[in-house]
Amino acid sequence: ILTRLTRLSTEVAAIAAGGDPGQRTTVQWSDELGEVATRINAMLDALEASGAALREREQQFRLTFESARDAIFWVDPDSLAIRRSNRAATRLAGREAAALAGQPLGTLAAADTLAAVSAAIRSPAVVEDGFSVDGAIVRPDGSTRKCRFEGVQV
């Protein structure tokens, strides 16, 4: 029994290390160890299906995010760094998404807007109610665009 248990353990370790979501155990015994192998394979099937569903939802989110007509800046609530921006946001800001990613919101928002957004994000009410701040974005040429910053913490 120890030899068979070692074989099953080796296969499971190889599956874990291999990174192939379709790999399964190959043991086909008609005893308790065979049942364990069958249940491991069923668990791997469920994980593979769950991973596929997650990837599909992520793709749908990305498409929705990118095609939204409103400008969306995904901002880290602690550092106020811009994580992502959609196409409408890059048009509004006059900058490419790559140039915005990782930048502090302060490089984009007017000073009074930044102060108001920072206070709103740190408000305890933001968790339940979100926030809305009217302000302005400063473009690279120095011109400003009025906008509304809205957000929720997720």
XYZ file of C-alpha atoms in Angstrom:
154
model
C 0.000 0.000 0.000
C 2.889 2.407 0.718
C 4.235 1.966 -2.810
C 0.861 2.862 -4.296
C 0.398 5.779 -1.891
C 3.852 7.056 -2.843
C 2.952 6.764 -6.547
C -0.267 8.730 -6.033
C 1.566 11.334 -3.968
C 4.243 11.665 -6.674
C 1.601 12.140 -9.377
C -0.244 14.774 -7.339
C 3.027 16.615 -6.678
C 3.849 16.535 -10.412
C 0.408 17.915 -11.248
C 0.859 20.718 -8.712
C 4.299 21.591 -10.066
C 3.453 21.190 -13.757
C 1.005 24.024 -14.194
C -1.061 22.073 -16.756
C -4.718 22.562 -15.752
C -5.726 19.483 -17.774
C -3.368 17.019 -16.118
C -4.927 14.266 -13.983
C -3.800 11.319 -11.908
C -3.444 8.113 -13.902
C -4.016 5.575 -11.150
C -7.049 3.339 -11.607
C -7.295 1.140 -8.585
C -10.548 -0.319 -7.318
C -9.942 0.323 -3.640
C -9.820 3.264 -1.249
C -6.692 4.723 -2.881
C -8.391 4.513 -6.258
C -11.338 6.410 -4.767
C -8.946 9.087 -3.461
C -7.386 9.401 -6.946
C -10.853 9.666 -8.514
C -11.806 12.411 -6.060
C -8.552 14.258 -6.725
C -9.352 14.166 -10.445
C -12.896 15.421 -9.763
C -11.429 18.272 -7.715
C -9.026 19.097 -10.558
C -11.972 19.086 -13.004
C -13.842 21.539 -10.780
C -10.761 23.772 -10.423
C -10.232 23.779 -14.182
C -13.874 24.724 -14.812
C -13.710 27.420 -12.147
C -10.519 28.845 -13.664
C -12.093 28.931 -17.128
C -15.178 30.712 -15.777
C -12.987 33.228 -13.957
C -10.962 33.940 -17.107
C -14.192 34.500 -19.043
C -15.513 36.935 -16.419
C -12.175 38.784 -16.413
C -12.335 39.099 -20.198
C -15.892 40.439 -19.995
C -14.799 42.938 -17.352
C -11.862 44.094 -19.483
C -14.097 44.589 -22.523
C -16.664 46.504 -20.463
C -13.958 48.606 -18.812
C -12.249 49.465 -22.091
C -15.430 50.208 -24.039
C -17.131 52.352 -21.373
C -17.981 55.800 -22.669
C -17.195 57.365 -19.297
C -13.597 57.935 -18.309
C -12.538 55.386 -15.704
C -9.399 55.706 -13.623
C -8.803 52.785 -11.273
C -7.007 54.363 -8.325
C -5.353 52.686 -5.342
C -7.160 54.091 -2.280
C -4.027 54.108 -0.107
C -1.397 55.575 -2.421
C -3.791 57.351 -4.830
C -1.720 55.877 -7.657
C -3.521 55.216 -10.923
C -3.625 51.470 -11.541
C -5.503 51.417 -14.838
C -7.397 53.740 -17.127
C -9.720 53.083 -20.029
C -9.681 54.681 -23.488
C -12.129 57.424 -22.508
C -9.894 58.298 -19.556
C -6.799 58.556 -21.725
C -8.652 60.878 -24.107
C -9.826 63.043 -21.200
C -6.360 63.145 -19.646
C -4.522 63.649 -22.931
C -2.108 60.860 -21.999
C -1.579 57.229 -22.953
C -2.651 54.518 -20.521
C 0.957 53.390 -20.078
C 1.962 56.927 -19.099
C -0.825 57.059 -16.505
C -0.276 53.653 -14.905
C 1.511 53.952 -11.581
C 1.375 57.748 -11.569
C -0.007 59.529 -8.514
C -3.452 61.015 -9.065
C -1.824 64.331 -8.217
C -0.047 64.360 -11.591
C -3.477 64.469 -13.209
C -5.918 66.185 -10.862
C -5.902 69.879 -10.046
C -4.587 70.519 -6.514
C -7.980 71.376 -4.984
C -9.521 68.370 -6.715
C -6.814 66.079 -5.362
C -7.411 67.307 -1.809
C -11.170 66.738 -2.115
C -10.781 63.278 -3.683
C -8.192 62.263 -1.084
C -10.505 63.294 1.761
C -13.485 61.545 0.146
C -11.580 58.290 -0.386
C -10.447 58.243 3.230
C -13.937 58.958 4.578
C -15.536 56.043 6.463
C -18.743 56.659 4.485
C -17.031 55.694 1.212
C -17.296 52.000 2.085
C -21.094 52.093 2.071
C -21.985 55.148 0.012
C -19.078 55.770 -2.331
C -18.121 59.353 -3.124
C -18.605 62.023 -5.761
C -16.343 65.057 -6.174
C -16.599 67.706 -8.884
C -13.179 68.816 -9.988
C -10.762 69.169 -12.853
C -8.062 67.258 -14.657
C -4.971 69.083 -15.878
C -3.797 67.959 -19.309
C -0.135 67.949 -20.396
C -0.613 71.219 -22.310
C -1.858 72.905 -19.107
C -5.501 73.039 -20.141
C -8.099 71.722 -17.723
C -11.152 69.538 -18.207
C -13.969 69.632 -15.712
C -15.045 66.239 -14.519
C -16.671 64.364 -11.680
C -14.630 61.899 -9.670
C -16.817 59.111 -8.345
C -15.779 55.979 -6.588
C -16.465 53.088 -4.326
C -14.091 50.942 -2.369
C -13.900 47.354 -3.518
